[in-house]
Coordinates of C-alpha atoms in Angstrom, one line a residue:
Chain R
M1 CA 17.4 9.3 21.3
S2 CA 17.8 12.9 22.4
P3 CA 18.8 13.5 26.0
A4 CA 15.8 14.5 28.2
P5 CA 15.9 18.2 28.9
E6 CA 16.0 19.5 32.5
G7 CA 12.8 18.7 34.2
A8 CA 11.3 16.5 31.5
A9 CA 8.8 14.1 33.1
D10 CA 9.5 10.4 33.1
L11 CA 6.1 9.4 31.9
V12 CA 4.3 6.7 33.7
T13 CA 1.0 5.6 32.3
T14 CA -1.6 4.6 34.7
S15 CA -4.5 2.5 33.5
P16 CA -7.2 3.7 33.1
P17 CA -5.7 7.2 33.0
S18 CA -7.8 10.3 32.8
P19 CA -7.4 11.5 29.2
H20 CA -7.2 15.2 29.9
G21 CA -6.9 15.2 33.6
E22 CA -4.5 15.2 36.5
G23 CA -0.9 15.8 35.9
G24 CA -1.7 17.3 32.5
L25 CA -1.5 14.0 30.6
V26 CA -3.2 13.9 27.3
R27 CA -4.1 10.7 25.5
V28 CA -3.1 10.6 21.8
R29 CA -4.4 8.2 19.3
V30 CA -1.8 7.2 16.8
D31 CA -2.6 5.4 13.5
L32 CA 0.2 3.3 12.1
T33 CA 0.9 1.2 9.0
Y34 CA 4.0 -1.1 8.8
D35 CA 5.8 -3.7 6.9
G36 CA 6.4 -6.4 9.6
T37 CA 9.1 -8.2 7.6
E38 CA 12.1 -6.8 9.6
F39 CA 10.4 -6.8 13.0
A40 CA 10.3 -9.3 15.8
G41 CA 6.6 -8.4 16.1
W42 CA 4.8 -5.5 17.8
A43 CA 5.7 -6.1 21.4
R44 CA 8.9 -4.6 22.8
Q45 CA 11.6 -7.1 23.7
P46 CA 15.2 -6.6 24.7
D47 CA 17.8 -6.7 22.0
V48 CA 15.5 -7.2 19.0
R49 CA 13.8 -4.7 16.6
T50 CA 10.1 -4.4 17.4
V51 CA 7.5 -2.0 16.1
Q52 CA 6.6 -0.9 19.6
G53 CA 10.2 -0.2 20.4
E54 CA 10.6 2.0 17.3
V55 CA 7.4 3.8 17.8
E56 CA 7.9 4.5 21.5
D57 CA 11.5 5.6 20.9
A58 CA 10.4 7.9 18.2
V59 CA 7.6 9.5 20.3
A60 CA 10.0 9.9 23.3
R61 CA 12.7 11.4 21.1
V62 CA 10.3 14.0 19.5
L63 CA 8.7 14.9 22.8
R64 CA 12.0 14.8 24.7
L65 CA 10.7 12.3 27.2
R66 CA 12.8 9.6 28.7
R67 CA 10.2 6.9 27.9
V68 CA 6.7 6.5 26.8
S69 CA 4.4 3.5 26.9
T70 CA 1.9 2.6 24.1
V71 CA -1.2 0.5 24.3
V72 CA -1.9 -1.3 21.0
A73 CA -5.2 -2.5 19.4
G74 CA -3.7 -5.6 17.7
R75 CA -0.5 -7.1 19.0
T76 CA 1.0 -8.5 15.8
D77 CA 3.5 -11.3 15.7
A78 CA 6.8 -11.3 14.1
G79 CA 6.5 -10.8 10.3
V80 CA 2.8 -9.7 10.5
H81 CA 2.0 -6.4 8.8
A82 CA -0.4 -3.6 9.5
R83 CA -2.2 -1.2 7.3
G84 CA -4.5 0.1 10.0
Q85 CA -2.9 -0.4 13.5
V86 CA -4.1 1.9 16.3
V87 CA -2.3 2.7 19.5
H88 CA -2.7 5.2 22.3
V89 CA -0.1 6.9 24.3
D90 CA -0.4 9.3 27.3
V91 CA 1.9 12.2 27.2
P92 CA 2.3 15.4 29.2
A93 CA 0.4 18.2 27.5
G94 CA 3.4 20.4 28.1
S95 CA 5.7 18.1 26.1
L96 CA 3.5 18.4 23.1
E97 CA 3.4 22.2 23.3
A98 CA 7.2 22.4 23.9
S99 CA 8.1 20.1 21.0
R100 CA 6.1 22.2 18.6
G101 CA 8.9 24.8 18.5
R102 CA 8.6 27.0 15.5
Y103 CA 6.4 24.6 13.6
R104 CA 3.4 26.3 12.0
G105 CA 0.4 24.4 13.0
T106 CA -1.0 22.7 16.1
P107 CA 1.1 20.7 18.5
L108 CA -0.4 17.5 17.1
E109 CA 0.4 18.5 13.5
A110 CA 3.9 19.2 14.7
L111 CA 4.0 15.8 16.4
V112 CA 2.9 14.1 13.2
A113 CA 5.5 16.0 11.0
R114 CA 8.3 15.3 13.4
L115 CA 7.4 11.7 13.9
R116 CA 7.4 11.1 10.1
G117 CA 10.9 12.6 10.1
V118 CA 12.3 10.1 12.6
L119 CA 10.3 6.8 12.0
P120 CA 12.1 4.2 9.9
A121 CA 11.0 3.5 6.3
D122 CA 9.0 0.4 7.3
V123 CA 6.8 2.2 9.7
G124 CA 4.3 4.8 8.4
L125 CA 2.4 7.3 10.5
R126 CA -1.1 7.7 9.1
G127 CA -2.1 10.3 11.7
A128 CA -2.3 11.3 15.3
S129 CA -5.3 12.9 17.1
L130 CA -6.4 13.7 20.6
A131 CA -8.3 10.6 21.9
P132 CA -11.9 11.1 22.8
P133 CA -12.8 10.7 26.5
G134 CA -12.7 7.1 27.6
F135 CA -10.7 5.9 24.5
D136 CA -8.5 2.9 24.9
A137 CA -6.9 1.6 21.8
R138 CA -7.2 -2.0 22.9
F139 CA -10.3 -2.1 25.0
S140 CA -12.5 0.4 23.1
A141 CA -12.2 -1.5 19.9
L142 CA -15.4 -3.0 18.5
R143 CA -13.7 -5.2 16.0
R144 CA -10.4 -6.0 14.2
A145 CA -10.3 -6.7 10.5
Y146 CA -7.4 -8.7 9.0
T147 CA -6.6 -9.8 5.5
Y148 CA -4.5 -12.8 4.5
R149 CA -3.0 -13.0 1.1
L150 CA -1.8 -16.1 -0.6
T151 CA -1.2 -17.5 -4.0
D152 CA -1.5 -20.9 -5.5
D153 CA 0.3 -19.8 -8.7
P154 CA 3.0 -22.4 -9.5
A155 CA 5.3 -19.4 -10.2
G156 CA 5.1 -18.6 -6.5
A157 CA 4.5 -15.2 -4.9
P158 CA 4.8 -12.2 -7.3
P159 CA 8.3 -10.8 -6.7
L160 CA 6.9 -7.4 -5.8
R161 CA 4.6 -9.0 -3.3
R162 CA 6.9 -11.6 -1.8
R163 CA 6.8 -9.7 1.6
D164 CA 3.0 -10.0 2.0
V165 CA 1.8 -12.9 -0.2
A166 CA 2.4 -16.5 1.0
P167 CA 2.8 -19.2 -1.7
V168 CA 0.9 -22.4 -1.2
D169 CA 0.6 -25.6 -3.2
G170 CA -2.5 -25.5 -5.4
P171 CA -4.8 -25.3 -7.2
L172 CA -7.0 -24.1 -4.4
D173 CA -10.8 -24.6 -4.5
V174 CA -11.7 -21.1 -3.3
G175 CA -15.5 -22.0 -3.3
A176 CA -14.9 -24.8 -0.9
M177 CA -12.7 -22.5 1.3
G178 CA -15.5 -19.9 1.4
R179 CA -18.1 -22.5 2.4
A180 CA -15.9 -23.9 5.1
G181 CA -15.3 -20.4 6.4
A182 CA -19.0 -19.6 6.5
G183 CA -19.5 -22.6 8.9
L184 CA -17.3 -21.0 11.5
L185 CA -19.1 -17.7 11.8
G186 CA -20.7 -16.5 15.0
L187 CA -20.1 -16.5 18.8
D188 CA -18.1 -19.5 19.8
D189 CA -15.1 -20.8 21.8
F190 CA -12.3 -20.7 19.4
A191 CA -9.8 -22.6 21.6
A192 CA -9.2 -25.1 18.8
F193 CA -7.7 -22.3 16.7
C194 CA -5.8 -20.5 19.6
R195 CA -2.5 -20.8 21.2
R196 CA -3.6 -20.9 24.8
R197 CA -2.6 -18.4 27.3
E198 CA -3.2 -18.7 31.0
G199 CA -6.3 -17.0 32.3
A200 CA -7.5 -15.8 28.9
T201 CA -10.9 -16.5 27.3
T202 CA -11.0 -17.9 23.8
V203 CA -14.6 -17.0 23.3
R204 CA -14.9 -14.7 20.3
T205 CA -17.5 -13.6 17.7
L206 CA -16.2 -14.3 14.2
Q207 CA -18.1 -11.8 12.1
E208 CA -16.6 -12.4 8.7
L209 CA -14.4 -15.1 7.1
T210 CA -14.6 -14.8 3.3
V211 CA -12.3 -15.9 0.5
R212 CA -12.0 -14.3 -2.9
R213 CA -9.7 -14.7 -5.9
V214 CA -8.4 -11.6 -7.5
A215 CA -5.7 -10.5 -9.9
E216 CA -2.5 -9.3 -8.3
G217 CA -1.4 -5.8 -9.4
V218 CA -4.8 -4.7 -10.5
E219 CA -6.3 -2.1 -8.3
G220 CA -9.9 -0.9 -8.4
C221 CA -12.7 -2.2 -10.6
G222 CA -12.7 -3.3 -14.2
G223 CA -9.0 -3.5 -14.6
A224 CA -8.3 -5.8 -17.6
G225 CA -5.6 -8.4 -17.5
G226 CA -3.7 -10.0 -14.7
S227 CA -4.1 -13.6 -13.9
P228 CA -6.4 -14.1 -10.8
S229 CA -3.8 -15.9 -8.9
L230 CA -4.1 -14.0 -5.6
V231 CA -6.4 -15.4 -3.0
V232 CA -7.5 -12.9 -0.3
L233 CA -9.2 -13.9 2.9
D234 CA -11.0 -11.3 4.9
V235 CA -11.3 -12.1 8.6
V236 CA -13.2 -9.9 11.1
A237 CA -13.9 -10.5 14.8
D238 CA -14.5 -8.5 17.9
A239 CA -11.0 -9.7 18.9
F240 CA -8.6 -12.5 18.1
C241 CA -6.8 -14.9 20.4
H242 CA -3.1 -15.7 19.7
S243 CA -2.5 -17.2 16.2
M244 CA -6.2 -17.4 15.5
V245 CA -6.3 -15.8 12.0
R246 CA -3.3 -17.8 10.8
S247 CA -4.9 -21.0 12.2
L248 CA -8.2 -20.3 10.5
V249 CA -6.4 -19.6 7.3
G250 CA -4.4 -22.8 7.6
A251 CA -7.5 -24.9 8.1
L252 CA -9.2 -23.3 5.1
V253 CA -6.1 -23.9 2.9
S254 CA -6.3 -27.6 3.8
V255 CA -9.9 -27.6 2.6
G256 CA -8.9 -25.7 -0.6
Q257 CA -6.2 -28.2 -1.4
G258 CA -8.7 -31.1 -1.0
R259 CA -6.8 -32.5 2.0
A260 CA -9.8 -31.9 4.3
D261 CA -13.5 -31.8 3.6
E262 CA -15.5 -28.6 3.9
A263 CA -17.1 -29.5 7.2
W264 CA -13.7 -30.3 8.8
P265 CA -13.0 -26.9 10.2
S266 CA -16.4 -26.8 11.9
R267 CA -15.7 -30.2 13.5
V268 CA -12.3 -28.9 14.7
L269 CA -14.0 -25.9 16.2
A270 CA -16.6 -28.0 18.0
R271 CA -13.9 -30.0 19.8
R272 CA -12.6 -26.9 21.5
V273 CA -9.1 -28.2 21.8
R274 CA -6.1 -27.3 19.8
D275 CA -5.8 -29.6 16.9
G276 CA -2.3 -30.5 15.6
A277 CA -3.7 -31.1 12.1
V278 CA -4.4 -27.4 11.8
H279 CA -1.5 -25.8 10.1
V280 CA -0.7 -22.2 11.2
A281 CA -0.2 -20.2 8.0
P282 CA 3.0 -18.2 7.7
A283 CA 3.1 -14.7 9.3
L284 CA 4.0 -12.9 6.1
G285 CA 0.6 -13.2 4.5
L286 CA -1.2 -11.5 7.4
V287 CA -2.1 -7.8 7.6
L288 CA -4.1 -6.0 10.3
E289 CA -6.2 -3.8 8.0
R290 CA -8.5 -1.9 10.3
V291 CA -9.7 -1.5 13.9
D292 CA -13.2 -0.2 14.4
Y293 CA -14.3 1.9 17.4
P294 CA -17.7 3.1 18.6
P295 CA -18.6 6.8 18.2
P296 CA -17.0 8.9 20.9
S297 CA -20.1 8.7 23.2
G298 CA -19.8 4.9 23.5
M299 CA -16.1 4.7 24.0
A300 CA -15.8 4.4 27.7
L301 CA -18.7 1.9 28.0
R302 CA -17.2 -0.3 25.3
A303 CA -13.8 -0.3 27.1
E304 CA -15.4 -1.3 30.4
Q305 CA -17.3 -4.1 28.8
A306 CA -14.3 -5.5 27.0
R307 CA -12.1 -5.3 30.0
T308 CA -14.6 -7.2 32.1
R309 CA -15.2 -9.9 29.5
R310 CA -11.9 -10.6 28.1
G311 CA -9.5 -10.4 31.0
T312 CA -5.9 -10.2 30.0
L313 CA -6.2 -11.8 26.6
D314 CA -4.4 -10.5 23.6
A315 CA -6.5 -8.3 21.3
Chain Q
M1 CA 27.0 -22.1 -13.1
S2 CA 27.4 -25.8 -13.9
P3 CA 30.3 -26.6 -16.2
A4 CA 29.3 -27.2 -19.8
P5 CA 29.3 -30.9 -20.6
E6 CA 31.4 -32.3 -23.4
G7 CA 30.1 -31.2 -26.7
A8 CA 27.6 -28.7 -25.4
A9 CA 27.0 -26.1 -28.0
D10 CA 28.1 -22.5 -27.4
L11 CA 24.9 -20.9 -28.5
V12 CA 25.1 -18.0 -30.9
T13 CA 21.8 -16.3 -31.8
T14 CA 21.6 -15.0 -35.3
S15 CA 19.0 -12.4 -36.0
P16 CA 16.4 -13.1 -37.4
P17 CA 16.9 -16.8 -36.6
S18 CA 14.7 -19.6 -37.9
P19 CA 12.6 -20.6 -35.0
H20 CA 12.6 -24.3 -35.6
G21 CA 15.2 -24.5 -38.3
E22 CA 18.8 -25.1 -39.1
G23 CA 21.1 -26.3 -36.3
G24 CA 18.1 -27.6 -34.4
L25 CA 17.6 -24.3 -32.6
V26 CA 14.2 -23.7 -31.0
R27 CA 12.9 -20.3 -30.0
V28 CA 11.4 -20.3 -26.5
R29 CA 9.2 -17.5 -25.3
V30 CA 9.8 -16.8 -21.6
D31 CA 7.4 -14.7 -19.5
L32 CA 8.9 -13.0 -16.5
T33 CA 7.9 -10.9 -13.5
Y34 CA 10.5 -9.1 -11.4
D35 CA 11.1 -6.7 -8.6
G36 CA 13.6 -4.3 -10.1
T37 CA 14.7 -2.8 -6.8
E38 CA 18.0 -4.7 -6.5
F39 CA 18.9 -4.7 -10.2
A40 CA 20.9 -2.3 -12.3
G41 CA 18.2 -2.7 -14.9
W42 CA 17.4 -5.3 -17.5
A43 CA 20.4 -5.1 -19.8
R44 CA 23.5 -7.1 -18.9
Q45 CA 26.5 -5.1 -17.8
P46 CA 29.8 -6.2 -16.4
D47 CA 30.1 -6.4 -12.6
V48 CA 26.6 -5.4 -11.7
R49 CA 23.5 -7.4 -11.0
T50 CA 21.1 -7.3 -14.0
V51 CA 17.8 -9.1 -14.7
Q52 CA 19.2 -10.2 -18.1
G53 CA 22.3 -11.5 -16.5
E54 CA 20.4 -13.5 -13.9
V55 CA 18.0 -15.0 -16.5
E56 CA 20.6 -15.9 -19.0
D57 CA 22.8 -17.5 -16.4
A58 CA 19.8 -19.5 -15.1
V59 CA 18.8 -20.7 -18.6
A60 CA 22.4 -21.6 -19.4
R61 CA 22.8 -23.4 -16.1
V62 CA 19.6 -25.4 -16.5
L63 CA 20.3 -26.3 -20.1
R64 CA 24.1 -26.8 -19.5
L65 CA 25.1 -24.3 -22.2
R66 CA 28.0 -22.0 -21.9
R67 CA 26.0 -19.0 -22.7
V68 CA 22.6 -17.9 -24.0
S69 CA 21.4 -14.6 -25.3
T70 CA 17.9 -13.3 -24.7
V71 CA 16.0 -10.6 -26.7
V72 CA 13.6 -8.6 -24.5
A73 CA 10.3 -6.8 -25.2
G74 CA 10.9 -3.9 -22.8
R75 CA 14.4 -3.0 -21.7
T76 CA 13.7 -1.7 -18.2
D77 CA 16.0 0.8 -16.5
A78 CA 17.5 0.3 -13.1
G79 CA 14.8 0.1 -10.4
V80 CA 12.0 -0.5 -12.9
H81 CA 9.8 -3.5 -12.3
A82 CA 7.9 -5.9 -14.5
R83 CA 4.8 -7.9 -14.1
G84 CA 4.6 -9.1 -17.7
Q85 CA 8.0 -8.9 -19.3
V86 CA 8.5 -11.1 -22.4
V87 CA 11.8 -12.4 -23.8
H88 CA 12.8 -15.0 -26.3
V89 CA 15.8 -17.2 -26.3
D90 CA 17.1 -19.6 -29.0
V91 CA 18.4 -22.9 -27.6
P92 CA 19.5 -26.2 -29.2
A93 CA 16.5 -28.5 -29.2
G94 CA 18.8 -31.2 -27.9
S95 CA 19.7 -29.2 -24.8
L96 CA 16.0 -29.0 -23.8
E97 CA 15.5 -32.7 -24.2
A98 CA 18.8 -33.5 -22.4
S99 CA 18.0 -31.3 -19.4
R100 CA 14.6 -32.9 -18.8
G101 CA 16.4 -35.9 -17.2
R102 CA 13.9 -37.9 -15.2
Y103 CA 11.4 -35.0 -14.9
R104 CA 7.8 -36.2 -15.7
G105 CA 6.4 -33.9 -18.3
T106 CA 7.5 -32.2 -21.5
P107 CA 11.0 -30.7 -21.9
L108 CA 9.4 -27.2 -21.6
E109 CA 7.7 -28.1 -18.4
A110 CA 11.0 -29.4 -17.1
L111 CA 12.6 -26.2 -18.1
V112 CA 10.0 -24.1 -16.2
A113 CA 10.3 -26.2 -13.1
R114 CA 14.1 -26.2 -13.1
L115 CA 14.3 -22.5 -13.8
R116 CA 12.0 -21.7 -10.9
G117 CA 14.4 -23.7 -8.8
V118 CA 17.4 -21.6 -9.7
L119 CA 16.1 -18.1 -10.3
P120 CA 16.5 -15.6 -7.4
A121 CA 13.5 -14.6 -5.3
D122 CA 13.1 -11.2 -7.1
V123 CA 12.6 -12.8 -10.5
G124 CA 9.5 -14.9 -11.1
L125 CA 9.0 -17.2 -14.1
R126 CA 5.4 -17.0 -15.3
G127 CA 5.9 -19.5 -18.0
A128 CA 7.8 -20.7 -21.0
S129 CA 6.5 -21.9 -24.4
L130 CA 7.6 -22.7 -27.9
A131 CA 7.5 -19.4 -29.8
P132 CA 5.2 -19.4 -32.8
P133 CA 6.9 -19.1 -36.2
G134 CA 8.2 -15.6 -36.8
F135 CA 8.0 -14.6 -33.1
D136 CA 10.4 -12.0 -31.9
A137 CA 9.9 -10.8 -28.3
R138 CA 10.9 -7.2 -29.3
F139 CA 9.8 -6.7 -32.8
S140 CA 6.6 -8.8 -32.9
A141 CA 5.1 -6.8 -30.0
L142 CA 2.0 -4.7 -30.9
R143 CA 2.1 -2.6 -27.8
R144 CA 3.6 -2.3 -24.3
A145 CA 1.4 -1.4 -21.2
Y146 CA 3.0 0.2 -18.2
T147 CA 1.6 1.4 -14.9
Y148 CA 3.1 4.0 -12.7
R149 CA 2.1 4.2 -9.0
L150 CA 2.5 7.2 -6.8
T151 CA 1.0 8.6 -3.7
D152 CA 0.3 12.1 -2.5
D153 CA -0.4 10.9 1.0
P154 CA 1.5 13.1 3.5
A155 CA 2.4 9.8 5.2
G156 CA 4.4 8.8 2.2
A157 CA 4.4 5.5 0.4
P158 CA 2.7 2.7 2.3
P159 CA 5.5 0.7 4.0
L160 CA 4.5 -2.5 2.2
R161 CA 4.5 -0.7 -1.1
R162 CA 7.6 1.4 -0.7
R163 CA 9.4 -0.6 -3.5
D164 CA 6.8 0.3 -6.1
V165 CA 5.0 3.4 -5.1
A166 CA 6.7 6.8 -5.5
P167 CA 5.8 9.5 -3.0
V168 CA 5.1 13.0 -4.3
D169 CA 4.1 16.3 -2.8
G170 CA 0.3 16.8 -3.0
P171 CA -2.5 17.1 -3.1
L172 CA -2.7 16.0 -6.7
D173 CA -5.6 17.1 -9.0
V174 CA -6.1 13.8 -10.7
G175 CA -8.8 15.2 -13.0
A176 CA -6.4 17.8 -14.4
M177 CA -3.7 15.1 -14.8
G178 CA -6.2 12.9 -16.8
R179 CA -7.2 15.8 -19.1
A180 CA -3.6 16.7 -19.7
G181 CA -2.8 13.0 -20.5
A182 CA -5.7 12.8 -23.0
G183 CA -4.2 15.7 -24.9
L184 CA -1.0 13.7 -25.6
L185 CA -2.7 10.7 -27.2
G186 CA -2.1 9.6 -30.8
L187 CA 0.7 9.3 -33.3
D188 CA 3.3 11.9 -32.7
D189 CA 7.0 12.6 -32.4
F190 CA 7.7 12.2 -28.6
A191 CA 11.2 13.6 -28.8
A192 CA 10.3 16.1 -26.0
F193 CA 9.8 13.2 -23.6
C194 CA 12.7 11.0 -24.8
R195 CA 16.3 10.7 -23.9
R196 CA 17.7 10.8 -27.4
R197 CA 19.7 8.0 -28.9
E198 CA 21.6 8.2 -32.1
G199 CA 19.7 7.0 -35.2
A200 CA 16.5 6.2 -33.3
T201 CA 13.1 7.4 -34.2
T202 CA 11.0 9.0 -31.5
V203 CA 7.7 8.7 -33.4
R204 CA 5.3 6.7 -31.3
T205 CA 1.6 6.1 -31.0
L206 CA 0.4 6.8 -27.5
Q207 CA -2.7 4.7 -27.1
E208 CA -3.6 5.3 -23.5
L209 CA -2.6 7.6 -20.8
T210 CA -5.1 7.6 -17.9
V211 CA -5.0 8.5 -14.3
R212 CA -7.1 7.1 -11.5
R213 CA -7.1 7.3 -7.8
V214 CA -7.6 4.0 -5.9
A215 CA -7.2 2.7 -2.4
E216 CA -4.0 0.9 -1.6
G217 CA -4.3 -2.6 -0.3
V218 CA -7.8 -3.1 -1.6
E219 CA -8.0 -5.6 -4.5
G220 CA -11.0 -6.2 -6.7
C221 CA -14.3 -4.3 -6.7
G222 CA -16.5 -3.1 -3.9
G223 CA -13.8 -3.4 -1.2
A224 CA -14.8 -1.1 1.6
G225 CA -12.3 1.1 3.4
G226 CA -8.8 2.2 2.6
S227 CA -8.0 5.8 1.9
P228 CA -7.8 6.4 -1.9
S229 CA -4.3 7.7 -1.7
L230 CA -2.8 5.7 -4.5
V231 CA -2.7 7.3 -7.9
V232 CA -2.2 4.8 -10.8
L233 CA -1.3 5.9 -14.3
D234 CA -1.9 3.5 -17.2
V235 CA 0.3 4.2 -20.2
V236 CA 0.1 2.2 -23.4
A237 CA 1.9 2.7 -26.7
D238 CA 3.2 0.6 -29.6
A239 CA 6.7 1.2 -28.1
F240 CA 8.4 3.7 -25.9
C241 CA 11.6 5.6 -26.3
H242 CA 14.0 5.9 -23.4
S243 CA 12.6 7.4 -20.2
M244 CA 9.3 8.2 -22.1
V245 CA 6.9 6.9 -19.5
R246 CA 8.7 8.5 -16.6
S247 CA 8.9 11.8 -18.4
L248 CA 5.2 11.7 -19.2
V249 CA 4.4 10.9 -15.6
G250 CA 6.7 13.7 -14.4
A251 CA 4.9 16.2 -16.7
L252 CA 1.4 15.1 -15.5
V253 CA 2.6 15.3 -11.8
S254 CA 3.5 19.0 -12.4
V255 CA 0.0 19.5 -13.7
G256 CA -1.5 17.7 -10.8
Q257 CA 0.4 19.8 -8.4
G258 CA -0.8 23.0 -10.0
R259 CA 2.8 23.9 -11.1
A260 CA 1.8 23.7 -14.8
D261 CA -1.5 24.2 -16.6
E262 CA -3.4 21.3 -18.2
A263 CA -2.3 22.3 -21.7
W264 CA 1.4 22.5 -20.9
P265 CA 2.3 18.9 -21.7
S266 CA 0.8 19.3 -25.1
R267 CA 2.8 22.4 -25.7
V268 CA 6.0 20.6 -24.6
L269 CA 5.1 17.8 -27.0
A270 CA 4.6 20.1 -29.9
R271 CA 8.1 21.7 -29.5
R272 CA 9.7 18.2 -30.1
V273 CA 12.8 19.0 -28.2
R274 CA 13.6 17.7 -24.7
D275 CA 12.4 20.2 -22.1
G276 CA 14.4 20.6 -18.9
A277 CA 11.2 21.6 -17.1
V278 CA 9.9 18.0 -17.5
H279 CA 10.9 16.1 -14.4
V280 CA 11.6 12.4 -15.0
A281 CA 9.7 10.5 -12.3
P282 CA 11.6 8.0 -10.1
A283 CA 12.1 4.5 -11.5
L284 CA 10.6 2.7 -8.6
G285 CA 7.0 3.6 -9.4
L286 CA 7.2 2.1 -12.9
V287 CA 6.0 -1.4 -13.8
L288 CA 6.0 -3.1 -17.3
E289 CA 2.6 -4.7 -17.0
R290 CA 2.0 -6.4 -20.3
V291 CA 3.3 -6.9 -23.8
D292 CA 0.7 -7.6 -26.5
Y293 CA 1.4 -9.7 -29.6
P294 CA -0.6 -10.4 -32.7
P295 CA -2.1 -13.8 -33.3
P296 CA 0.5 -16.3 -34.5
S297 CA -0.4 -15.8 -38.2
G298 CA 0.5 -12.1 -38.0
M299 CA 3.7 -12.5 -36.0
A300 CA 6.4 -12.5 -38.8
L301 CA 4.7 -9.6 -40.6
R302 CA 4.5 -7.5 -37.5
A303 CA 8.2 -8.1 -36.7
E304 CA 9.2 -7.1 -40.2
Q305 CA 7.2 -3.9 -40.0
A306 CA 8.5 -2.9 -36.6
R307 CA 12.1 -3.6 -37.6
T308 CA 11.8 -1.4 -40.7
R309 CA 10.1 1.5 -39.0
R310 CA 11.9 1.7 -35.7
G311 CA 15.5 1.0 -36.6
T312 CA 17.6 0.3 -33.5
L313 CA 15.5 2.1 -31.0
D314 CA 14.8 0.7 -27.6
A315 CA 11.5 -1.0 -27.2

């Protein structure tokens, strides 16, 4: 990290900060994609490589700040990937302007270009923008969309996809998995599929849980060839408790393998206690695909609602 | 490698061998997929890691032979991947039977299971089967299908796809690339796009060269979301000379970037001499997707035709 220049502010983020207000702090929305394989998860921890650590160090280095703090939409576990992660970071407006230097373009364009130059190869910067008033990467989010990719091909994961496709014993009955998933939709207490955390609600609205079989390596429509050995689960909810997606996937895999009947996941859900028979699927198959936000006018209201309802639970 | 047991044959493949004939040799077709990142290409070389070396060592180990020789459909360069590579290997029928041991299933099923146990993580075994009479992995092939994946996203390759998506400066005019590609189709002398090898013809029939823009990370049809930042080229020919696909891609990228006009690749082709202005695209974006063969009845005839016409050229 570059040494902080004379007089550089040691940034302290207050919550909720004023996006364009006192102290000249501006809130920047940062869109990220990463390969989680070589990370001990999102959250910064001492002595291990984390996505948060890499991103905060990169921002601090580019803006010549001693330290910055990010707030993340989806706190991914070790080995979990992201295609559409969103974070916000509050930085002094002056640091943005100062770091532009001789870059042609806006301070934010300069920030993007410089961050792309310093981020490691397994973290991609999709973009950065001034956050609309009231935006909070975590609490303004309307919903998170994850995918989980697995294969029941006896050959195992395709070598080029061995970082994001989990091999399971098959053959999987994808139809049965889909029906079992449909039985879990709606507003409910998902405690049975959560690792409990003190003081956190486990009430969630599961909006989508679908299962489809596709050919690996065939993008778009109408592509010929390719054995349909990839099974993709799409999982969308307002928010997820810890290990929820991987527990849901594990339950559906048991159904797909015929080791549990289609109604079993619904029975587990109804008991509202964590069930040891629910296998937590491996991290590597999981990708945070997308985080949805309301239009700018609804941002602050949404954040207030989510803060009130969810307490301190992980997004 | 396991030591060869007493009396194990040192296999010498004669060409063309009799598939089920003298000496009790059987010809086995082996279908492979691999991540070429950590390989110095297909072809065995001393002191470097090659796909051929890994595969032949694995087959020899499982069948307890001192050495086996494979013949490959598409000799991929260093860093090039395969989703549908095909090879053949002639092995003593007795070694197949002997290696089955107590495995329940046919000797070939045993071979598949044991090979999957010993192959490294970056080589996948899709299957193995008894080759039909006259089958030759290289000379019986009707056509090879490759894809090339690149992105003009300023964010670079998606981190999870950085092993098989090549970043290029953009934005690319994909329509212009497609039109330029269409102008190259048909039977022609592709010397302008080949690295010459002594005594080898460069006459080829280019059957498909199309360019499409798709969203990365979205499999199948109708998937919402995802920015369409992935550009996929499909390239099919009876066979390819050395570096031909990567040279064709390089020429089309120049067109897509507006550095060359749409008719330029056709003019280069017509000159029939290698053109220094044609950039060879990086290996990592290239995948051998599929090798097509005639129905079993046409296998021997096709092999004879290809041998006669192509001489010693790389497939």
